[in-house]
């Protein structure tokens, strides 16, 4: 099958000594708006529809957005801790697939044999006071029947205190979440490509005959992370072939985003936000020679807070190969050939030959800007 008229059926299967295929049918599951009062069960029903469609299209991995199961609550000042807690999910027996509100989704993934990546608000340890809360994404492997990757958002935008102007759109992520403490750790996913080189067959990573031949290398980022070259490069340095990124990006928040004098209308502000989103993910994919699957929650939440669309899959050359067309629930599918990462990783972005770490100290030694001495 060639979803959406994509790049064709699998090639050689490896059985006759030819190069095994590294093509994976991947779907982004864009979600339309979710209001503050929408029950999780309604959202899960919407997710199931997208999973049904994914199954019918032979999808192997479906990617849901950041904080996929509720409204983007960090725009609201919620002072009652019990009320705030209702937006968070707690693992059961150390297993997020058993978390009350997420279990039905993973049960469906298990039934369909589809891998799932999803973002949610995580209550990490309910026995701690106050709880450690993170903005988290997890990767469920159907082959392994468990979570094989977990990422906690590192770059938390916005403020701790709400803006003074009554009608301002807040982004209270610094108030509600701790910065991610798991770094940018890439991981391998079993069962998605044929004849992968493995440790159990006596092979070693980073040897000439296994580079680009192991199980797919995946990284995750969440929304604001995609604007930071550091996040992409951390994954690039681990050979990431596929970066999964979910987002809730406001289309109108002058206090947060500042104003560009070129933009005269709210529509222009939103268009610029979509432009910056695409610029970031296209640049990150190109400069690290990896695919990226970028999935929005979008549309007008609570009838007044616009979130941008722009969900898309970007190839390792930085080109958008497929994008969502609506601002509602929508599945978009592409057959991603991981072998397309090889050109960039082997030539222009062959890090081992071209990077100059002796010149990069400033990148980790300094956080904010220090201008040169005045003349
Ligand atoms: N959820 C986000 O991280 N949103 C930010 C907005 C606030 C700029 C983003 O970078 O898209």
mmCIF file of C-alpha atoms and ligand atoms in Angstrom:
data_model
loop_
_atom_site.group_PDB
_atom_site.id
_atom_site.type_symbol
_atom_site.label_atom_id
_atom_site.label_comp_id
_atom_site.label_asym_id
_atom_site.label_seq_id
_atom_site.Cartn_x
_atom_site.Cartn_y
_atom_site.Cartn_z
ATOM 1 C CA UNK A 1 0.000 0.000 0.000
ATOM 2 C CA UNK A 2 1.141 3.521 -0.708
ATOM 3 C CA UNK A 3 -0.753 5.733 1.762
ATOM 4 C CA UNK A 4 -1.783 9.117 0.361
ATOM 5 C CA UNK A 5 0.008 8.287 -2.868
ATOM 6 C CA UNK A 6 3.333 7.917 -1.066
ATOM 7 C CA UNK A 7 6.591 6.447 -2.095
ATOM 8 C CA UNK A 8 5.401 2.986 -2.917
ATOM 9 C CA UNK A 9 5.372 -0.498 -1.478
ATOM 10 C CA UNK A 10 8.196 -2.049 0.474
ATOM 11 C CA UNK A 11 11.240 -2.821 -1.587
ATOM 12 C CA UNK A 12 13.560 -5.777 -1.139
ATOM 13 C CA UNK A 13 12.675 -7.913 1.857
ATOM 14 C CA UNK A 14 16.117 -9.032 2.850
ATOM 15 C CA UNK A 15 15.279 -12.703 2.436
ATOM 16 C CA UNK A 16 17.278 -13.027 -0.785
ATOM 17 C CA UNK A 17 20.293 -11.096 0.396
ATOM 18 C CA UNK A 18 19.094 -7.722 -0.818
ATOM 19 C CA UNK A 19 18.967 -4.675 1.474
ATOM 20 C CA UNK A 20 16.120 -5.005 3.982
ATOM 21 C CA UNK A 21 13.427 -2.340 3.803
ATOM 22 C CA UNK A 22 13.407 0.379 6.446
ATOM 23 C CA UNK A 23 10.040 1.838 5.453
ATOM 24 C CA UNK A 24 7.468 2.438 8.193
ATOM 25 C CA UNK A 25 3.880 3.600 7.723
ATOM 26 C CA UNK A 26 3.491 6.385 10.283
ATOM 27 C CA UNK A 27 0.428 8.502 11.134
ATOM 28 C CA UNK A 28 -0.010 11.783 12.904
ATOM 29 C CA UNK A 29 -3.306 11.926 14.813
ATOM 30 C CA UNK A 30 -4.148 15.614 14.927
ATOM 31 C CA UNK A 31 -6.834 16.525 17.449
ATOM 32 C CA UNK A 32 -9.288 19.373 17.184
ATOM 33 C CA UNK A 33 -10.146 21.543 20.183
ATOM 34 C CA UNK A 34 -10.936 20.104 23.608
ATOM 35 C CA UNK A 35 -12.808 22.300 26.071
ATOM 36 C CA UNK A 36 -12.117 22.540 29.817
ATOM 37 C CA UNK A 37 -15.376 20.675 30.511
ATOM 38 C CA UNK A 38 -14.929 17.911 27.902
ATOM 39 C CA UNK A 39 -14.776 14.518 29.638
ATOM 40 C CA UNK A 40 -11.724 12.329 28.893
ATOM 41 C CA UNK A 41 -14.087 9.574 27.683
ATOM 42 C CA UNK A 42 -15.226 11.833 24.789
ATOM 43 C CA UNK A 43 -11.616 12.516 23.837
ATOM 44 C CA UNK A 44 -10.791 8.799 23.995
ATOM 45 C CA UNK A 45 -13.710 8.056 21.645
ATOM 46 C CA UNK A 46 -12.229 10.556 19.180
ATOM 47 C CA UNK A 47 -8.791 8.936 19.535
ATOM 48 C CA UNK A 48 -10.317 5.496 18.896
ATOM 49 C CA UNK A 49 -11.819 6.722 15.601
ATOM 50 C CA UNK A 50 -8.384 7.873 14.481
ATOM 51 C CA UNK A 51 -6.898 4.542 15.581
ATOM 52 C CA UNK A 52 -9.568 2.651 13.605
ATOM 53 C CA UNK A 53 -8.656 4.659 10.532
ATOM 54 C CA UNK A 54 -4.954 4.047 11.200
ATOM 55 C CA UNK A 55 -5.540 0.300 11.408
ATOM 56 C CA UNK A 56 -7.413 0.342 8.105
ATOM 57 C CA UNK A 57 -4.400 2.074 6.521
ATOM 58 C CA UNK A 58 -1.868 -0.416 7.868
ATOM 59 C CA UNK A 59 -0.260 2.202 10.114
ATOM 60 C CA UNK A 60 2.486 0.888 12.420
ATOM 61 C CA UNK A 61 2.957 3.999 14.575
ATOM 62 C CA UNK A 62 0.402 6.658 15.495
ATOM 63 C CA UNK A 63 1.495 9.939 17.107
ATOM 64 C CA UNK A 64 -0.873 12.024 19.255
ATOM 65 C CA UNK A 65 -0.243 15.656 20.382
ATOM 66 C CA UNK A 66 1.075 17.261 23.570
ATOM 67 C CA UNK A 67 -1.382 17.013 26.529
ATOM 68 C CA UNK A 68 -3.652 15.089 24.212
ATOM 69 C CA UNK A 69 -6.503 14.147 26.506
ATOM 70 C CA UNK A 70 -7.561 17.518 27.948
ATOM 71 C CA UNK A 71 -7.868 21.158 27.056
ATOM 72 C CA UNK A 72 -4.548 23.036 27.144
ATOM 73 C CA UNK A 73 -5.134 23.901 30.814
ATOM 74 C CA UNK A 74 -1.894 25.924 31.422
ATOM 75 C CA UNK A 75 -3.631 28.929 29.928
ATOM 76 C CA UNK A 76 -5.859 29.014 33.035
ATOM 77 C CA UNK A 77 -4.935 29.991 36.589
ATOM 78 C CA UNK A 78 -6.201 27.042 38.607
ATOM 79 C CA UNK A 79 -5.674 27.740 42.303
ATOM 80 C CA UNK A 80 -7.462 24.777 43.835
ATOM 81 C CA UNK A 81 -4.857 21.966 43.978
ATOM 82 C CA UNK A 82 -7.524 19.265 43.811
ATOM 83 C CA UNK A 83 -8.998 20.783 40.681
ATOM 84 C CA UNK A 84 -5.523 21.110 39.131
ATOM 85 C CA UNK A 85 -4.794 17.470 39.916
ATOM 86 C CA UNK A 86 -7.728 16.365 37.761
ATOM 87 C CA UNK A 87 -5.719 17.290 34.658
ATOM 88 C CA UNK A 88 -2.852 14.929 35.543
ATOM 89 C CA UNK A 89 -2.445 11.204 34.938
ATOM 90 C CA UNK A 90 -0.833 8.833 37.457
ATOM 91 C CA UNK A 91 0.985 5.649 36.581
ATOM 92 C CA UNK A 92 -0.335 2.453 38.158
ATOM 93 C CA UNK A 93 2.322 0.021 39.422
ATOM 94 C CA UNK A 94 4.939 2.108 37.627
ATOM 95 C CA UNK A 95 3.161 1.573 34.314
ATOM 96 C CA UNK A 96 1.660 4.558 32.432
ATOM 97 C CA UNK A 97 -0.295 2.191 30.151
ATOM 98 C CA UNK A 98 -2.344 1.305 33.245
ATOM 99 C CA UNK A 99 -3.081 4.937 34.174
ATOM 100 C CA UNK A 100 -6.835 5.176 34.603
ATOM 101 C CA UNK A 101 -7.543 7.582 31.746
ATOM 102 C CA UNK A 102 -4.996 6.156 29.314
ATOM 103 C CA UNK A 103 -5.482 2.409 29.769
ATOM 104 C CA UNK A 104 -8.302 2.133 27.187
ATOM 105 C CA UNK A 105 -6.051 3.745 24.562
ATOM 106 C CA UNK A 106 -3.200 1.326 25.186
ATOM 107 C CA UNK A 107 -5.615 -1.625 25.294
ATOM 108 C CA UNK A 108 -6.716 -0.601 21.800
ATOM 109 C CA UNK A 109 -3.104 -0.194 20.664
ATOM 110 C CA UNK A 110 -2.331 -3.689 21.952
ATOM 111 C CA UNK A 111 -5.401 -5.118 20.191
ATOM 112 C CA UNK A 112 -4.476 -3.410 16.891
ATOM 113 C CA UNK A 113 -0.728 -4.039 17.153
ATOM 114 C CA UNK A 114 -0.014 -0.344 16.609
ATOM 115 C CA UNK A 115 2.740 1.616 18.374
ATOM 116 C CA UNK A 116 1.528 4.817 20.078
ATOM 117 C CA UNK A 117 3.262 8.016 21.089
ATOM 118 C CA UNK A 118 1.165 10.376 23.208
ATOM 119 C CA UNK A 119 1.623 13.480 25.350
ATOM 120 C CA UNK A 120 -0.010 13.900 28.759
ATOM 121 C CA UNK A 121 0.282 15.806 32.018
ATOM 122 C CA UNK A 122 2.152 13.445 34.344
ATOM 123 C CA UNK A 123 1.839 13.214 38.107
ATOM 124 C CA UNK A 124 5.125 11.410 38.681
ATOM 125 C CA UNK A 125 4.903 10.393 42.301
ATOM 126 C CA UNK A 126 1.564 10.790 44.026
ATOM 127 C CA UNK A 127 3.163 10.143 47.427
ATOM 128 C CA UNK A 128 5.227 13.344 47.239
ATOM 129 C CA UNK A 129 3.815 16.681 48.384
ATOM 130 C CA UNK A 130 3.578 18.702 46.259
ATOM 131 C CA UNK A 131 3.509 16.176 43.459
ATOM 132 C CA UNK A 132 6.206 16.328 40.846
ATOM 133 C CA UNK A 133 4.345 17.264 37.717
ATOM 134 C CA UNK A 134 5.795 17.016 34.237
ATOM 135 C CA UNK A 135 4.650 17.655 30.686
ATOM 136 C CA UNK A 136 5.407 14.181 29.342
ATOM 137 C CA UNK A 137 5.326 12.015 26.216
ATOM 138 C CA UNK A 138 5.605 8.224 26.150
ATOM 139 C CA UNK A 139 6.153 5.664 23.417
ATOM 140 C CA UNK A 140 4.289 2.348 23.584
ATOM 141 C CA UNK A 141 5.718 -0.495 21.492
ATOM 142 C CA UNK A 142 3.121 -3.075 20.475
ATOM 143 C CA UNK A 143 5.860 -5.609 19.747
ATOM 144 C CA UNK A 144 7.364 -5.235 23.254
ATOM 145 C CA UNK A 145 3.932 -4.578 24.811
ATOM 146 C CA UNK A 146 5.399 -1.894 27.031
ATOM 147 C CA UNK A 147 6.617 1.688 27.173
ATOM 148 C CA UNK A 148 10.045 1.825 25.516
ATOM 149 C CA UNK A 149 10.565 5.619 25.577
ATOM 150 C CA UNK A 150 9.655 8.429 27.944
ATOM 151 C CA UNK A 151 10.396 12.115 27.584
ATOM 152 C CA UNK A 152 9.620 15.049 29.894
ATOM 153 C CA UNK A 153 9.441 18.491 28.305
ATOM 154 C CA UNK A 154 12.654 20.422 28.928
ATOM 155 C CA UNK A 155 11.790 23.882 27.555
ATOM 156 C CA UNK A 156 8.764 25.160 29.475
ATOM 157 C CA UNK A 157 7.499 28.418 27.960
ATOM 158 C CA UNK A 158 5.493 31.174 29.575
ATOM 159 C CA UNK A 159 5.430 32.407 33.157
ATOM 160 C CA UNK A 160 4.895 31.293 36.747
ATOM 161 C CA UNK A 161 2.570 34.203 37.558
ATOM 162 C CA UNK A 162 -0.377 35.092 35.324
ATOM 163 C CA UNK A 163 -0.210 38.250 33.237
ATOM 164 C CA UNK A 164 -1.742 41.369 34.787
ATOM 165 C CA UNK A 165 -4.047 42.191 31.886
ATOM 166 C CA UNK A 166 -7.347 40.449 32.566
ATOM 167 C CA UNK A 167 -7.867 39.220 28.995
ATOM 168 C CA UNK A 168 -4.287 38.096 28.394
ATOM 169 C CA UNK A 169 -3.733 34.483 27.308
ATOM 170 C CA UNK A 170 -1.583 32.848 29.956
ATOM 171 C CA UNK A 171 0.931 30.054 29.476
ATOM 172 C CA UNK A 172 1.468 28.853 33.049
ATOM 173 C CA UNK A 173 3.700 25.892 32.254
ATOM 174 C CA UNK A 174 6.440 27.171 34.574
ATOM 175 C CA UNK A 175 3.867 27.096 37.390
ATOM 176 C CA UNK A 176 2.376 23.671 36.763
ATOM 177 C CA UNK A 177 5.338 21.587 35.562
ATOM 178 C CA UNK A 178 8.908 20.890 36.628
ATOM 179 C CA UNK A 179 11.457 21.061 33.789
ATOM 180 C CA UNK A 180 12.043 17.633 32.274
ATOM 181 C CA UNK A 181 14.722 15.605 34.069
ATOM 182 C CA UNK A 182 15.240 12.799 31.560
ATOM 183 C CA UNK A 183 17.321 14.731 29.028
ATOM 184 C CA UNK A 184 16.964 14.022 25.320
ATOM 185 C CA UNK A 185 17.400 10.282 25.322
ATOM 186 C CA UNK A 186 16.918 8.519 21.995
ATOM 187 C CA UNK A 187 15.726 4.909 22.085
ATOM 188 C CA UNK A 188 15.318 2.013 19.693
ATOM 189 C CA UNK A 189 11.926 0.599 18.815
ATOM 190 C CA UNK A 190 11.552 -3.122 18.091
ATOM 191 C CA UNK A 191 9.433 -4.733 15.423
ATOM 192 C CA UNK A 192 9.114 -1.883 12.924
ATOM 193 C CA UNK A 193 11.742 -2.836 10.343
ATOM 194 C CA UNK A 194 12.816 -6.130 8.833
ATOM 195 C CA UNK A 195 16.023 -7.937 9.669
ATOM 196 C CA UNK A 196 17.371 -5.284 12.041
ATOM 197 C CA UNK A 197 20.890 -5.788 13.360
ATOM 198 C CA UNK A 198 20.617 -6.789 17.028
ATOM 199 C CA UNK A 199 22.803 -7.449 20.036
ATOM 200 C CA UNK A 200 21.259 -10.886 20.437
ATOM 201 C CA UNK A 201 22.601 -11.859 16.994
ATOM 202 C CA UNK A 202 26.088 -10.881 18.154
ATOM 203 C CA UNK A 203 26.241 -7.470 16.500
ATOM 204 C CA UNK A 204 27.408 -4.204 18.052
ATOM 205 C CA UNK A 205 26.149 -0.647 17.705
ATOM 206 C CA UNK A 206 28.396 1.907 15.984
ATOM 207 C CA UNK A 207 30.302 -0.603 13.893
ATOM 208 C CA UNK A 208 30.610 -0.036 10.159
ATOM 209 C CA UNK A 209 28.203 -2.850 9.304
ATOM 210 C CA UNK A 210 25.422 -1.935 11.766
ATOM 211 C CA UNK A 211 25.182 1.859 11.458
ATOM 212 C CA UNK A 212 21.730 2.628 10.081
ATOM 213 C CA UNK A 213 20.792 -1.069 10.220
ATOM 214 C CA UNK A 214 19.558 -1.530 13.780
ATOM 215 C CA UNK A 215 16.006 -1.048 14.998
ATOM 216 C CA UNK A 216 14.773 2.513 14.320
ATOM 217 C CA UNK A 217 16.224 5.231 16.545
ATOM 218 C CA UNK A 218 13.509 7.529 17.875
ATOM 219 C CA UNK A 219 13.555 10.787 19.846
ATOM 220 C CA UNK A 220 10.673 12.735 21.346
ATOM 221 C CA UNK A 221 10.193 16.426 21.962
ATOM 222 C CA UNK A 222 7.241 18.453 23.128
ATOM 223 C CA UNK A 223 6.049 21.679 21.511
ATOM 224 C CA UNK A 224 8.396 24.499 22.533
ATOM 225 C CA UNK A 225 11.380 22.108 22.386
ATOM 226 C CA UNK A 226 11.120 22.100 18.583
ATOM 227 C CA UNK A 227 12.282 25.735 18.462
ATOM 228 C CA UNK A 228 15.626 24.848 20.096
ATOM 229 C CA UNK A 229 18.456 23.618 17.899
ATOM 230 C CA UNK A 230 20.061 22.088 21.022
ATOM 231 C CA UNK A 231 17.190 19.597 21.389
ATOM 232 C CA UNK A 232 17.434 18.485 17.765
ATOM 233 C CA UNK A 233 21.221 18.180 17.867
ATOM 234 C CA UNK A 234 21.074 16.083 21.062
ATOM 235 C CA UNK A 235 18.973 13.595 19.121
ATOM 236 C CA UNK A 236 21.040 13.999 15.958
ATOM 237 C CA UNK A 237 24.120 12.996 17.946
ATOM 238 C CA UNK A 238 22.408 9.729 18.877
ATOM 239 C CA UNK A 239 21.634 8.977 15.234
ATOM 240 C CA UNK A 240 17.894 9.664 15.552
ATOM 241 C CA UNK A 241 15.988 8.684 12.423
ATOM 242 C CA UNK A 242 12.528 9.704 13.606
ATOM 243 C CA UNK A 243 11.620 12.589 15.926
ATOM 244 C CA UNK A 244 8.073 12.656 17.316
ATOM 245 C CA UNK A 245 6.706 16.002 18.453
ATOM 246 C CA UNK A 246 3.277 17.020 19.689
ATOM 247 C CA UNK A 247 2.221 20.615 20.250
ATOM 248 C CA UNK A 248 -0.409 23.069 21.512
ATOM 249 C CA UNK A 249 0.716 26.383 20.041
ATOM 250 C CA UNK A 250 -1.346 29.468 20.610
ATOM 251 C CA UNK A 251 -2.256 31.517 17.554
ATOM 252 C CA UNK A 252 -2.849 34.692 19.549
ATOM 253 C CA UNK A 253 -1.022 35.746 22.727
ATOM 254 C CA UNK A 254 0.658 39.172 22.415
ATOM 255 C CA UNK A 255 1.989 39.158 26.002
ATOM 256 C CA UNK A 256 3.715 35.847 25.378
ATOM 257 C CA UNK A 257 4.839 36.189 21.768
ATOM 258 C CA UNK A 258 5.349 39.945 21.469
ATOM 259 C CA UNK A 259 4.015 41.758 18.424
ATOM 260 C CA UNK A 260 5.432 42.014 14.934
ATOM 261 C CA UNK A 261 4.589 45.402 13.356
ATOM 262 C CA UNK A 262 4.191 43.607 10.009
ATOM 263 C CA UNK A 263 1.124 41.770 11.342
ATOM 264 C CA UNK A 264 -1.997 43.891 11.158
ATOM 265 C CA UNK A 265 -4.655 41.238 11.805
ATOM 266 C CA UNK A 266 -5.152 38.238 14.098
ATOM 267 C CA UNK A 267 -5.103 36.047 10.985
ATOM 268 C CA UNK A 268 -1.615 37.354 10.116
ATOM 269 C CA UNK A 269 -0.406 36.645 13.664
ATOM 270 C CA UNK A 270 -1.644 33.075 13.366
ATOM 271 C CA UNK A 271 -0.029 32.673 9.916
ATOM 272 C CA UNK A 272 3.280 33.840 11.370
ATOM 273 C CA UNK A 273 2.982 31.309 14.218
ATOM 274 C CA UNK A 274 2.417 28.538 11.652
ATOM 275 C CA UNK A 275 5.419 29.798 9.658
ATOM 276 C CA UNK A 276 7.690 29.703 12.732
ATOM 277 C CA UNK A 277 6.456 26.212 13.602
ATOM 278 C CA UNK A 278 7.216 24.856 10.130
ATOM 279 C CA UNK A 279 10.532 26.706 9.926
ATOM 280 C CA UNK A 280 11.617 25.053 13.202
ATOM 281 C CA UNK A 281 10.682 21.489 12.328
ATOM 282 C CA UNK A 282 11.965 21.691 8.761
ATOM 283 C CA UNK A 283 15.278 23.111 9.939
ATOM 284 C CA UNK A 284 15.603 20.532 12.742
ATOM 285 C CA UNK A 285 14.849 17.602 10.445
ATOM 286 C CA UNK A 286 17.235 18.797 7.737
ATOM 287 C CA UNK A 287 20.193 19.641 9.982
ATOM 288 C CA UNK A 288 19.948 16.306 11.777
ATOM 289 C CA UNK A 289 18.956 14.250 8.735
ATOM 290 C CA UNK A 290 15.902 12.702 10.379
ATOM 291 C CA UNK A 291 12.190 12.381 9.768
ATOM 292 C CA UNK A 292 9.900 14.314 12.086
ATOM 293 C CA UNK A 293 6.228 13.771 12.826
ATOM 294 C CA UNK A 294 4.707 16.981 14.148
ATOM 295 C CA UNK A 295 1.204 16.777 15.535
ATOM 296 C CA UNK A 296 -1.061 19.603 16.704
ATOM 297 C CA UNK A 297 -3.963 19.958 18.980
ATOM 298 C CA UNK A 298 -5.614 22.838 17.171
ATOM 299 C CA UNK A 299 -8.695 24.956 16.608
ATOM 300 C CA UNK A 300 -10.596 27.154 19.032
ATOM 301 C CA UNK A 301 -10.574 25.747 22.570
ATOM 302 C CA UNK A 302 -13.403 26.923 24.864
ATOM 303 C CA UNK A 303 -14.668 28.932 21.899
ATOM 304 C CA UNK A 304 -11.984 31.621 22.322
ATOM 305 C CA UNK A 305 -8.408 30.325 22.507
ATOM 306 C CA UNK A 306 -6.962 29.640 19.044
ATOM 307 C CA UNK A 307 -4.361 26.889 18.628
ATOM 308 C CA UNK A 308 -2.537 26.724 15.309
ATOM 309 C CA UNK A 309 -2.808 23.773 12.908
ATOM 310 C CA UNK A 310 0.183 22.907 10.663
ATOM 311 C CA UNK A 311 0.547 19.224 11.590
ATOM 312 C CA UNK A 312 2.991 17.651 9.174
ATOM 313 C CA UNK A 313 5.589 14.999 8.479
ATOM 314 C CA UNK A 314 8.981 16.322 7.401
ATOM 315 C CA UNK A 315 11.559 14.226 5.568
ATOM 316 C CA UNK A 316 15.309 14.208 6.323
ATOM 317 C CA UNK A 317 15.856 16.806 3.594
ATOM 318 C CA UNK A 318 13.593 19.235 5.428
ATOM 319 C CA UNK A 319 10.658 18.942 3.025
ATOM 320 C CA UNK A 320 7.067 18.621 4.224
ATOM 321 C CA UNK A 321 5.771 15.432 2.610
ATOM 322 C CA UNK A 322 2.253 15.407 4.035
ATOM 323 C CA UNK A 323 0.236 17.803 6.169
ATOM 324 C CA UNK A 324 -3.161 17.958 7.813
ATOM 325 C CA UNK A 325 -5.743 20.040 5.961
ATOM 326 C CA UNK A 326 -8.204 20.857 8.744
ATOM 327 C CA UNK A 327 -8.259 22.262 12.271
ATOM 328 C CA UNK A 328 -10.040 19.209 13.603
ATOM 329 C CA UNK A 329 -9.458 15.531 14.323
ATOM 330 C CA UNK A 330 -7.552 14.277 11.304
ATOM 331 C CA UNK A 331 -5.220 11.421 10.497
ATOM 332 C CA UNK A 332 -2.362 12.035 8.085
ATOM 333 C CA UNK A 333 -0.247 9.148 6.906
ATOM 334 C CA UNK A 334 3.112 8.664 5.218
ATOM 335 C CA UNK A 335 5.402 5.763 4.549
ATOM 336 C CA UNK A 336 8.711 6.990 5.977
ATOM 337 C CA UNK A 337 11.794 5.387 4.474
ATOM 338 C CA UNK A 338 14.465 5.594 7.175
ATOM 339 C CA UNK A 339 17.153 4.948 4.577
ATOM 340 C CA UNK A 340 16.549 8.510 3.339
ATOM 341 C CA UNK A 341 18.388 9.660 6.489
ATOM 342 C CA UNK A 342 21.612 8.184 5.180
ATOM 343 C CA UNK A 343 22.523 10.925 2.702
ATOM 344 C CA UNK A 344 22.484 13.775 5.227
ATOM 345 C CA UNK A 345 24.040 11.688 8.004
ATOM 346 C CA UNK A 346 26.830 10.553 5.675
ATOM 347 C CA UNK A 347 27.600 13.787 3.834
ATOM 348 C CA UNK A 348 26.712 17.366 4.828
ATOM 349 C CA UNK A 349 25.847 16.434 8.417
ATOM 350 C CA UNK A 350 28.452 13.710 8.969
ATOM 351 C CA UNK A 351 29.050 15.022 12.497
ATOM 352 C CA UNK A 352 32.182 12.968 13.152
ATOM 353 C CA UNK A 353 33.944 14.676 10.248
ATOM 354 C CA UNK A 354 32.619 18.217 10.357
ATOM 355 C CA UNK A 355 31.630 19.256 13.902
ATOM 356 C CA UNK A 356 34.064 21.475 15.837
ATOM 357 C CA UNK A 357 33.322 20.928 19.517
ATOM 358 C CA UNK A 358 36.344 23.038 20.523
ATOM 359 C CA UNK A 359 34.354 26.044 19.294
ATOM 360 C CA UNK A 360 31.057 25.142 20.970
ATOM 361 C CA UNK A 361 31.870 25.586 24.694
ATOM 362 C CA UNK A 362 29.722 28.718 24.942
ATOM 363 C CA UNK A 363 26.655 26.649 24.092
ATOM 364 C CA UNK A 364 26.709 24.820 27.424
ATOM 365 C CA UNK A 365 28.702 27.259 29.572
ATOM 366 C CA UNK A 366 26.327 30.169 29.091
ATOM 367 C CA UNK A 367 22.528 30.343 29.296
ATOM 368 C CA UNK A 368 21.548 33.960 28.582
ATOM 369 C CA UNK A 369 23.036 36.524 26.207
ATOM 370 C CA UNK A 370 26.240 38.400 27.121
ATOM 371 C CA UNK A 371 26.924 41.115 24.593
ATOM 372 C CA UNK A 372 30.524 42.053 23.673
ATOM 373 C CA UNK A 373 32.123 45.008 25.500
ATOM 374 C CA UNK A 374 30.937 48.407 24.321
ATOM 375 C CA UNK A 375 33.215 50.230 21.892
HETATM 376 N N1 LIG B 1 2.866 24.470 24.373
HETATM 377 C C1 LIG B 1 3.920 25.226 23.991
HETATM 378 O O1 LIG B 1 5.067 24.907 24.297
HETATM 379 N N2 LIG B 1 3.637 26.328 23.310
HETATM 380 C C2 LIG B 1 4.639 27.281 22.888
HETATM 381 C C3 LIG B 1 4.052 28.657 22.690
HETATM 382 C C4 LIG B 1 3.613 29.200 23.909
HETATM 383 C C5 LIG B 1 5.042 29.613 22.097
HETATM 384 C C6 LIG B 1 5.309 26.891 21.600
HETATM 385 O O2 LIG B 1 6.535 27.025 21.535
HETATM 386 O O3 LIG B 1 4.638 26.554 20.633
#
